[in-house]
CSV table of C-alpha atoms in Angstrom, one decimal:
chain,number,residue,atom,x,y,z
A,1,VAL,CA,-3.2,-8.9,9.9
A,2,ARG,CA,-4.9,-9.7,7.2
A,3,PRO,CA,-6.3,-7.0,5.0
A,4,GLN,CA,-10.1,-7.7,2.9
A,5,LEU,CA,-12.2,-5.8,1.3
A,6,VAL,CA,-15.5,-7.1,2.3
A,7,ASP,CA,-18.2,-4.4,1.4
A,8,VAL,CA,-18.7,-0.6,-0.1
A,9,ARG,CA,-21.0,1.7,2.1
A,10,PRO,CA,-22.2,5.2,2.6
A,11,ALA,CA,-19.6,7.2,4.5
A,12,GLY,CA,-22.9,8.2,6.7
A,13,GLU,CA,-23.5,4.6,7.2
A,14,ALA,CA,-20.0,3.2,7.8
A,15,LEU,CA,-18.7,6.0,9.8
A,16,GLY,CA,-21.5,7.4,11.6
A,17,LEU,CA,-21.0,10.5,9.4
A,18,ARG,CA,-24.3,13.2,10.3
A,19,PRO,CA,-24.9,16.0,8.1
A,20,GLY,CA,-22.9,18.9,8.2
A,21,SER,CA,-19.7,16.7,9.4
A,22,PHE,CA,-16.6,16.0,7.6
A,23,LEU,CA,-13.9,14.0,7.9
A,24,HIS,CA,-10.4,15.2,6.7
A,25,ALA,CA,-6.5,13.9,6.5
A,26,GLY,CA,-3.5,14.7,9.1
A,27,PRO,CA,-4.1,15.9,12.8
A,28,PRO,CA,-6.7,17.9,14.1
A,29,ILE,CA,-7.4,21.3,12.7
A,30,GLY,CA,-10.3,24.4,12.2
A,31,TRP,CA,-11.2,26.0,9.6
A,32,GLU,CA,-9.3,28.8,10.9
A,33,ASN,CA,-5.6,27.1,10.0
A,34,ALA,CA,-7.1,25.3,7.3
A,35,ALA,CA,-4.6,25.1,3.9
A,36,GLY,CA,-5.7,25.9,0.2
A,37,PRO,CA,-6.4,22.7,-0.6
A,38,LEU,CA,-8.4,21.0,2.4
A,39,ARG,CA,-10.2,24.8,2.6
A,40,GLY,CA,-11.1,23.8,-1.6
A,41,ALA,CA,-11.9,20.5,-0.5
A,42,LEU,CA,-14.4,21.2,2.3
A,43,MET,CA,-16.0,23.8,0.3
A,44,GLY,CA,-16.7,21.6,-2.5
A,45,ALA,CA,-18.2,18.9,0.1
A,46,MET,CA,-20.2,21.5,0.8
A,47,VAL,CA,-22.2,22.3,-2.1
A,48,PHE,CA,-22.0,18.5,-3.0
A,49,GLU,CA,-24.0,17.5,0.2
A,50,GLY,CA,-26.4,20.5,-0.4
A,51,LEU,CA,-25.3,22.5,2.2
A,52,ALA,CA,-24.3,25.6,0.2
A,53,ASP,CA,-25.2,26.3,-3.4
A,54,THR,CA,-21.8,27.3,-4.3
A,55,PRO,CA,-18.6,27.5,-3.3
A,56,GLU,CA,-18.7,31.2,-2.5
A,57,GLN,CA,-21.8,30.5,0.0
A,58,ALA,CA,-20.1,28.0,1.3
A,59,ARG,CA,-16.9,29.6,2.5
A,60,THR,CA,-19.2,31.7,4.5
A,61,ARG,CA,-20.5,28.9,5.9
A,62,LEU,CA,-17.8,27.2,7.1
A,63,GLN,CA,-16.1,30.7,8.1
A,64,ARG,CA,-19.2,30.6,10.6
A,65,GLY,CA,-19.0,27.6,11.8
A,66,GLY,CA,-21.4,25.7,9.6
A,67,ALA,CA,-19.2,22.2,9.6
A,68,GLU,CA,-18.1,19.7,12.2
A,69,LEU,CA,-14.3,18.7,11.2
A,70,GLU,CA,-12.6,15.7,12.5
A,71,PRO,CA,-9.4,14.1,11.7
A,72,CYS,CA,-10.2,10.6,9.3
A,73,HIS,CA,-7.8,8.6,11.7
A,74,HIS,CA,-9.8,9.2,14.5
A,75,ARG,CA,-12.8,6.9,13.6
A,76,GLY,CA,-10.4,4.8,11.8
A,77,ALA,CA,-10.4,6.0,8.5
A,78,VAL,CA,-7.6,7.9,6.2
A,79,GLY,CA,-8.5,10.1,3.5
A,80,PRO,CA,-5.6,11.0,0.3
A,81,MET,CA,-5.0,14.8,0.1
A,82,ALA,CA,-6.9,16.5,2.0
A,83,GLY,CA,-8.9,13.7,2.9
A,84,VAL,CA,-12.3,14.8,2.7
A,85,VAL,CA,-15.4,12.4,3.5
A,86,SER,CA,-18.6,13.4,3.4
A,87,PRO,CA,-21.9,11.4,4.4
A,88,SER,CA,-23.3,10.9,1.2
A,89,MET,CA,-19.6,10.0,-0.1
A,90,TRP,CA,-18.9,5.8,-0.6
A,91,VAL,CA,-16.1,4.6,1.1
A,92,PHE,CA,-14.6,1.1,0.5
A,93,GLU,CA,-14.7,-1.1,3.8
A,94,LEU,CA,-11.7,-3.0,4.7
A,95,ALA,CA,-11.4,-6.3,7.6
A,96,ASP,CA,-9.0,-8.0,9.2
A,97,ALA,CA,-9.3,-11.6,8.4
A,98,ASP,CA,-8.5,-12.8,12.1
A,99,THR,CA,-9.4,-10.0,14.6
A,100,GLY,CA,-12.5,-8.2,12.4
A,101,ARG,CA,-11.2,-5.1,13.0
A,102,ARG,CA,-12.4,-2.6,10.2
A,103,SER,CA,-10.8,0.6,8.5
A,104,TRP,CA,-12.0,2.5,5.8
A,105,CYS,CA,-10.9,4.7,2.7
A,106,SER,CA,-13.3,6.8,0.2
A,107,LEU,CA,-13.1,6.0,-4.0
A,108,ASN,CA,-10.6,7.4,-5.4
A,109,GLU,CA,-11.5,10.2,-8.0
A,110,GLY,CA,-8.5,10.2,-10.3
A,111,LEU,CA,-5.7,12.9,-10.6
A,112,GLY,CA,-5.9,16.3,-11.6
A,113,ALA,CA,-8.6,18.4,-10.9
A,114,VAL,CA,-10.1,16.3,-8.1
A,115,LEU,CA,-11.9,17.1,-4.7
A,116,ARG,CA,-8.8,15.8,-3.0
A,117,TYR,CA,-6.2,17.8,-4.4
A,118,GLY,CA,-9.2,21.3,-3.1
A,119,ALA,CA,-10.5,21.1,-6.4
A,120,TYR,CA,-14.3,21.8,-6.8
A,121,GLY,CA,-15.5,23.2,-10.2
A,122,PRO,CA,-18.4,21.7,-12.4
A,123,GLU,CA,-16.6,18.6,-13.4
A,124,VAL,CA,-15.8,17.8,-9.7
A,125,MET,CA,-19.4,17.6,-8.6
A,126,GLU,CA,-20.4,16.0,-11.8
A,127,ARG,CA,-17.8,13.4,-10.8
A,128,LEU,CA,-18.7,12.4,-7.3
A,129,ARG,CA,-22.2,12.2,-8.4
A,130,TRP,CA,-21.6,9.5,-11.0
A,131,MET,CA,-19.8,7.9,-7.8
A,132,SER,CA,-22.4,8.2,-5.8
A,133,ARG,CA,-24.5,7.0,-7.8
A,134,VAL,CA,-23.5,4.9,-10.2
A,135,LEU,CA,-19.8,3.8,-8.9
A,136,GLY,CA,-20.3,3.2,-5.6
A,137,PRO,CA,-23.6,0.6,-5.5
A,138,LEU,CA,-22.2,-1.3,-8.4
A,139,LEU,CA,-18.8,-2.2,-6.4
A,140,ARG,CA,-20.8,-2.4,-3.5
A,141,ASP,CA,-23.0,-5.5,-5.5
A,142,ALA,CA,-19.7,-6.8,-7.2
A,143,VAL,CA,-18.2,-6.9,-3.8
A,144,ARG,CA,-21.0,-8.5,-2.0
A,145,SER,CA,-20.8,-11.0,-4.7
A,146,HIS,CA,-17.5,-11.9,-5.0
A,147,GLY,CA,-17.0,-12.5,-1.4
A,148,PRO,CA,-14.1,-10.6,0.1
A,149,LEU,CA,-10.5,-9.5,-1.7
A,150,ASP,CA,-7.6,-10.4,0.2
A,151,ILE,CA,-6.5,-6.9,-0.2
A,152,GLY,CA,-2.5,-7.7,1.5
A,153,ALA,CA,-2.1,-10.5,-1.3
A,154,VAL,CA,-2.7,-7.9,-4.2
A,155,LEU,CA,-0.2,-5.7,-1.6
A,156,ALA,CA,2.5,-8.3,-2.0
A,157,GLN,CA,2.3,-9.6,-5.7
A,158,MET,CA,2.6,-5.7,-6.9
A,159,LEU,CA,5.7,-5.0,-5.5
A,160,GLN,CA,7.0,-7.8,-7.7
A,161,MET,CA,4.9,-5.9,-10.3
A,162,GLY,CA,6.7,-2.3,-10.2
A,163,ASP,CA,4.2,-1.1,-8.4
A,164,GLU,CA,5.3,0.7,-4.6
A,165,GLY,CA,1.4,1.2,-3.2
A,166,HIS,CA,1.8,4.9,-3.0
A,167,ASN,CA,1.5,6.4,-6.1
A,168,ARG,CA,2.2,3.9,-8.4
A,169,ASN,CA,-1.1,1.6,-8.2
A,170,ARG,CA,-0.9,0.7,-12.0
A,171,SER,CA,-1.2,-3.4,-11.4
A,172,GLY,CA,-2.8,-3.2,-8.4
A,173,THR,CA,-5.7,-1.3,-9.9
A,174,LEU,CA,-5.9,-4.5,-12.8
A,175,MET,CA,-6.2,-6.9,-10.7
A,176,LEU,CA,-8.7,-5.5,-8.3
A,177,LEU,CA,-10.9,-4.9,-12.3
A,178,ARG,CA,-9.9,-8.2,-13.0
A,179,SER,CA,-11.6,-9.8,-9.9
A,180,LEU,CA,-14.3,-7.9,-9.8
A,181,LEU,CA,-15.1,-7.6,-13.3
A,182,PRO,CA,-17.1,-10.9,-13.6
A,183,ASP,CA,-19.3,-9.8,-10.7
A,184,LEU,CA,-20.1,-6.4,-12.1
A,185,LEU,CA,-21.1,-8.4,-15.4
A,186,SER,CA,-23.1,-10.7,-13.9
A,187,GLY,CA,-24.7,-8.3,-12.0
A,188,ASP,CA,-28.3,-6.6,-13.5
A,189,ALA,CA,-27.4,-3.0,-13.7
A,190,PRO,CA,-27.2,-1.5,-17.2
A,191,ALA,CA,-24.5,-2.5,-19.6
A,192,SER,CA,-23.9,1.4,-20.0
A,193,ASP,CA,-22.8,1.7,-16.2
A,194,VAL,CA,-20.8,-1.2,-16.0
A,195,ALA,CA,-18.8,-0.2,-19.0
A,196,ALA,CA,-18.6,3.7,-17.7
A,197,ALA,CA,-17.1,2.0,-14.0
A,198,ALA,CA,-15.0,0.0,-15.7
A,199,ASP,CA,-13.1,2.3,-18.5
A,200,PHE,CA,-13.1,4.5,-14.9
A,201,ILE,CA,-11.3,2.1,-12.8
A,202,GLY,CA,-9.1,0.8,-15.8
A,203,GLY,CA,-8.2,4.5,-16.7
A,204,ASN,CA,-7.1,5.5,-13.7
A,205,ASP,CA,-4.1,4.3,-11.9
A,206,HIS,CA,-4.4,5.3,-8.5
A,207,PHE,CA,-8.2,3.7,-8.3
A,208,PHE,CA,-6.0,1.1,-5.9
A,209,LEU,CA,-4.5,3.9,-4.0
A,210,ASN,CA,-7.5,4.3,-1.6
A,211,LEU,CA,-7.8,-0.1,-0.7
A,212,ALA,CA,-3.4,0.2,-0.2
A,213,MET,CA,-4.7,3.2,2.6
A,214,PRO,CA,-7.3,1.3,4.7
A,215,ALA,CA,-5.1,-1.9,4.3
A,216,ALA,CA,-2.2,0.3,5.6
A,217,LYS,CA,-4.3,1.5,8.2
A,218,LEU,CA,-5.1,-2.3,9.6
A,219,MET,CA,-1.6,-3.0,9.5
A,220,ALA,CA,-0.3,-0.1,11.6
A,221,ASP,CA,-2.9,0.4,13.8
A,222,ALA,CA,-2.2,-3.6,14.9
A,223,ALA,CA,0.7,-1.7,16.6
A,224,ARG,CA,-1.1,0.7,18.7
A,225,ASN,CA,-0.7,1.1,22.4
A,226,VAL,CA,2.0,-1.5,23.5
A,227,PRO,CA,3.3,0.3,26.6
A,228,GLY,CA,7.0,1.7,26.0
A,229,SER,CA,6.5,0.9,22.4
A,230,SER,CA,8.4,3.9,20.4
A,231,ALA,CA,7.1,2.5,17.0
A,232,VAL,CA,4.9,5.0,14.7
A,233,VAL,CA,1.8,3.7,14.2
A,234,ALA,CA,0.6,6.4,12.2
A,235,MET,CA,2.3,9.8,9.9
A,236,ALA,CA,-0.5,12.3,8.7
A,237,ARG,CA,-0.5,16.1,7.4
A,238,ASN,CA,-3.7,18.2,6.7
A,239,GLY,CA,-1.6,20.9,4.6
A,240,THR,CA,-0.3,22.8,7.8
A,241,GLU,CA,1.2,20.3,10.2
A,242,PHE,CA,2.6,17.2,9.6
A,243,GLY,CA,2.2,14.6,12.6
A,244,ILE,CA,2.8,11.1,14.2
A,245,GLN,CA,1.0,9.0,15.9
A,246,VAL,CA,3.6,6.4,18.2
A,247,SER,CA,2.6,3.2,20.0
A,248,GLY,CA,3.8,4.2,23.6
A,249,CYS,CA,1.8,7.4,23.7
A,250,GLY,CA,-1.6,6.4,22.8
A,251,ASP,CA,-3.6,8.8,20.5
A,252,ARG,CA,-1.6,11.7,20.9
A,253,TRP,CA,-0.1,13.5,18.0
A,254,PHE,CA,3.1,14.9,17.8
A,255,THR,CA,3.1,17.8,15.1
A,256,ALA,CA,5.6,20.5,13.3
A,257,PRO,CA,4.9,22.5,10.2
A,258,ALA,CA,4.3,20.6,7.1
A,259,LEU,CA,6.9,20.8,4.6
A,260,THR,CA,7.0,21.5,1.2
A,261,PRO,CA,7.4,18.6,-1.6
A,262,ASP,CA,10.4,18.7,-3.6
A,263,GLY,CA,9.5,17.1,-7.2
A,264,LEU,CA,7.6,17.3,-10.8
A,265,PHE,CA,5.1,20.1,-12.2
A,266,LEU,CA,2.5,19.9,-14.3
A,267,GLY,CA,2.2,22.2,-16.7
A,268,SER,CA,2.8,25.3,-15.8
A,269,PHE,CA,2.9,24.9,-12.6
A,270,GLY,CA,5.8,25.8,-10.7
A,271,PRO,CA,7.2,25.5,-6.4
A,272,GLU,CA,5.8,28.8,-5.9
A,273,ASP,CA,2.1,26.9,-6.5
A,274,ALA,CA,2.6,24.3,-4.5
A,275,ASN,CA,1.0,23.4,-0.7
A,276,PRO,CA,2.6,21.8,2.2
A,277,ASP,CA,2.8,18.5,2.4
A,278,ILE,CA,-1.2,17.5,2.8
A,279,GLY,CA,-2.9,13.6,3.5
A,280,ASP,CA,-3.2,10.3,5.4
A,281,SER,CA,-1.8,8.8,2.4
A,282,THR,CA,2.0,8.1,4.5
A,283,ILE,CA,-0.1,5.2,6.2
A,284,ALA,CA,1.6,3.7,3.1
A,285,GLU,CA,5.3,4.9,4.3
A,286,THR,CA,4.2,3.8,8.4
A,287,CYS,CA,3.9,0.0,7.3
A,288,GLY,CA,6.5,0.1,4.8
A,289,LEU,CA,5.3,0.4,1.3
A,290,GLY,CA,5.3,4.2,-1.0
A,291,GLY,CA,8.9,5.3,-0.4
A,292,PHE,CA,10.5,2.9,1.8
A,293,VAL,CA,10.3,0.4,-1.1
A,294,MET,CA,11.1,2.5,-4.0
A,295,ALA,CA,13.9,0.3,-5.0
A,296,THR,CA,11.3,-1.9,-6.7
A,297,ALA,CA,9.5,0.7,-8.2
A,298,PRO,CA,12.3,2.7,-10.2
A,299,ALA,CA,10.2,3.8,-12.5
A,300,ILE,CA,8.1,6.0,-9.7
A,301,VAL,CA,10.9,8.6,-9.9
A,302,ARG,CA,9.8,9.5,-13.6
A,303,PHE,CA,6.6,10.7,-11.7
A,304,VAL,CA,8.4,12.4,-8.7
A,305,GLY,CA,11.9,12.9,-9.4
A,306,GLY,CA,14.8,11.5,-8.2
A,307,ASP,CA,16.6,8.5,-10.6
A,308,ALA,CA,16.4,4.4,-10.4
A,309,GLY,CA,20.0,4.7,-8.4
A,310,PHE,CA,17.7,7.2,-5.8
A,311,ALA,CA,15.5,4.8,-5.4
A,312,LEU,CA,18.2,2.0,-4.5
A,313,ARG,CA,19.4,4.3,-2.0
A,314,THR,CA,16.5,5.3,-0.6
A,315,THR,CA,15.1,2.6,0.1
A,316,ARG,CA,18.7,0.8,1.8
A,317,SER,CA,18.6,3.6,3.8
A,318,MET,CA,14.9,3.1,5.5
A,319,TYR,CA,16.5,-0.5,7.0
A,320,GLU,CA,18.5,1.7,9.7
A,321,ILE,CA,15.4,3.3,11.2
A,322,THR,CA,12.9,0.7,11.0
A,323,LEU,CA,12.3,-2.2,13.2
A,324,ALA,CA,12.2,-5.4,11.2
A,325,GLU,CA,11.5,-6.1,7.5
A,326,ASN,CA,7.7,-7.8,6.2
A,327,PRO,CA,8.7,-11.2,4.7
A,328,ALA,CA,5.2,-11.0,3.3
A,329,PHE,CA,6.3,-7.5,1.2
A,330,GLN,CA,9.7,-8.7,-0.6
A,331,LEU,CA,11.4,-6.8,-3.0
A,332,PRO,CA,13.0,-8.7,-6.2
A,333,ILE,CA,15.9,-6.0,-6.8
A,334,LEU,CA,17.1,-6.4,-3.3
A,335,ASP,CA,17.3,-10.7,-3.8
A,336,PHE,CA,13.2,-10.8,-2.1
A,337,ARG,CA,14.4,-8.9,1.1
A,338,GLY,CA,11.1,-8.2,3.0
A,339,ALA,CA,10.3,-4.7,3.3
A,340,PRO,CA,11.9,-2.1,5.9
A,341,THR,CA,8.6,-2.0,7.9
A,342,GLY,CA,7.8,-0.1,11.7
A,343,ILE,CA,9.7,3.2,11.9
A,344,ASP,CA,11.5,4.0,15.1
A,345,VAL,CA,11.4,7.2,16.5
A,346,THR,CA,14.5,6.2,18.3
A,347,ARG,CA,16.6,5.4,15.3
A,348,VAL,CA,15.7,8.0,13.4
A,349,VAL,CA,16.4,10.7,15.9
A,350,ARG,CA,19.3,8.4,17.0
A,351,THR,CA,20.8,8.2,12.6
A,352,GLY,CA,19.1,11.7,11.8
A,353,ILE,CA,18.0,9.6,8.6
A,354,LEU,CA,13.9,10.9,8.1
A,355,PRO,CA,11.3,8.7,6.7
A,356,GLN,CA,11.3,9.0,2.6
A,357,ILE,CA,7.8,9.7,1.6
A,358,ASN,CA,6.5,10.4,-2.1
A,359,THR,CA,3.4,11.9,-2.5
A,360,GLY,CA,1.1,14.2,-4.9
A,361,MET,CA,1.4,17.8,-5.0
A,362,ALA,CA,-1.7,20.1,-4.0
A,363,GLY,CA,-2.0,24.1,-5.4
A,364,ARG,CA,-1.8,26.2,-2.4
A,365,GLU,CA,-4.7,28.4,-3.7
A,366,PRO,CA,-8.7,26.7,-3.1
A,367,GLY,CA,-10.2,25.3,-6.5
A,368,THR,CA,-6.5,24.1,-8.3
A,369,GLY,CA,-6.4,21.1,-8.0
A,370,GLN,CA,-3.2,18.8,-8.7
A,371,VAL,CA,0.2,20.6,-9.4
A,372,GLY,CA,2.7,18.1,-9.5
A,373,ALA,CA,4.4,15.1,-7.2
A,374,GLY,CA,7.5,14.9,-5.3
A,375,LEU,CA,9.6,13.7,-2.6
A,376,VAL,CA,9.1,14.8,1.1
A,377,THR,CA,10.2,14.1,4.4
A,378,PRO,CA,8.5,14.9,7.7
A,379,PRO,CA,9.8,17.9,10.4
A,380,ALA,CA,12.5,16.1,12.6
A,381,GLU,CA,10.7,17.8,15.4
A,382,CYS,CA,8.2,14.8,15.7
A,383,PHE,CA,10.4,12.4,16.4
A,384,THR,CA,12.7,14.3,18.8
A,385,ALA,CA,9.0,15.5,20.8
A,386,ALA,CA,7.6,11.6,20.5
A,387,LEU,CA,10.9,10.6,21.8
A,388,SER,CA,10.6,13.1,25.1
A,389,ALA,CA,7.0,12.1,25.7
A,390,LEU,CA,8.2,8.9,25.5
A,391,ALA,CA,11.2,9.1,28.0
A,392,ALA,CA,9.0,11.2,30.4
A,393,GLU,CA,6.3,8.6,30.2
A,394,ALA,CA,9.2,5.5,31.3
A,395,PRO,CA,9.0,3.8,34.6
A,396,GLY,CA,12.2,5.2,36.9
A,397,LEU,CA,13.1,8.2,34.2
């Protein structure tokens, strides 16, 4: 797979979302079982779309079934944290250069009090409206002027520069800005808008995450629907359940209650404030990035916890549960060994080693936003259930 950024468009246009329809992260879930961050993001999205005047009014309408909810993965998309995508939001559109297959992800808002962490205050709404009114159109024009950007090549370079593609994307963000800046400057947009966009992207180290995720989605989807295959093609969380999909089991989700990350907290927040694991960003680990390549980005432990030795040990252990090494994603600290890629449910069950994920943490209560970042693993039950399903479908067993 050769993922390329080919366009930036409104989600309604790109994904066929109608007014009142929203995508979310993780396996399917309804309002009644939704966690606080997902509820907060949906409430904010209702206000953003003009379907409610206040978050409280949005909550009432959502409780009465006033919105259609669907997983991002079911439309070829991925969403970080709560993962809520509404029709008026803009999305990156990636394509595989060889097959033309597509994937999508929303634009990254930054950290802290942002919609994807369940915040919905006035500053969140103001930022989202600016992103749809100014940032999205600017990026669309720049990408169309520039032509396809090779996101796979940027990911490969990031691993040589201290990023791991999930919670550390600083070099990827700056490489993206370097590529697009001439086209941003050469357009006919007001200089003040271009300056604001460049400042926003350059000051948001996580901006490239929302390109790494759909690139990983394209890679993982290439392994789908191989009869009998035990390769994991998706890991995702909705804040209540953790779910995986396996190549040989089609679109079926294998779920179990999501665990709560263990890590570092912002300000006065503590473990009691953190919601269980949430988001589609585990697509990074699914294709061998993120927690799987922490050895190449030891500075990540200052954000999620642990130490440099832990990062190195983690990457080495991930080779025990994967099917291959990706020669395109080379790790200098391991003498340029390829990243461990292709989680195998049989190896996870046999070894007892669970995939390592590094992630942000959202507050339990709607409206809180980000409370920290940390480390987490999927519940083991997801893998034992998938292996049982594979065995049940195998001929002669």
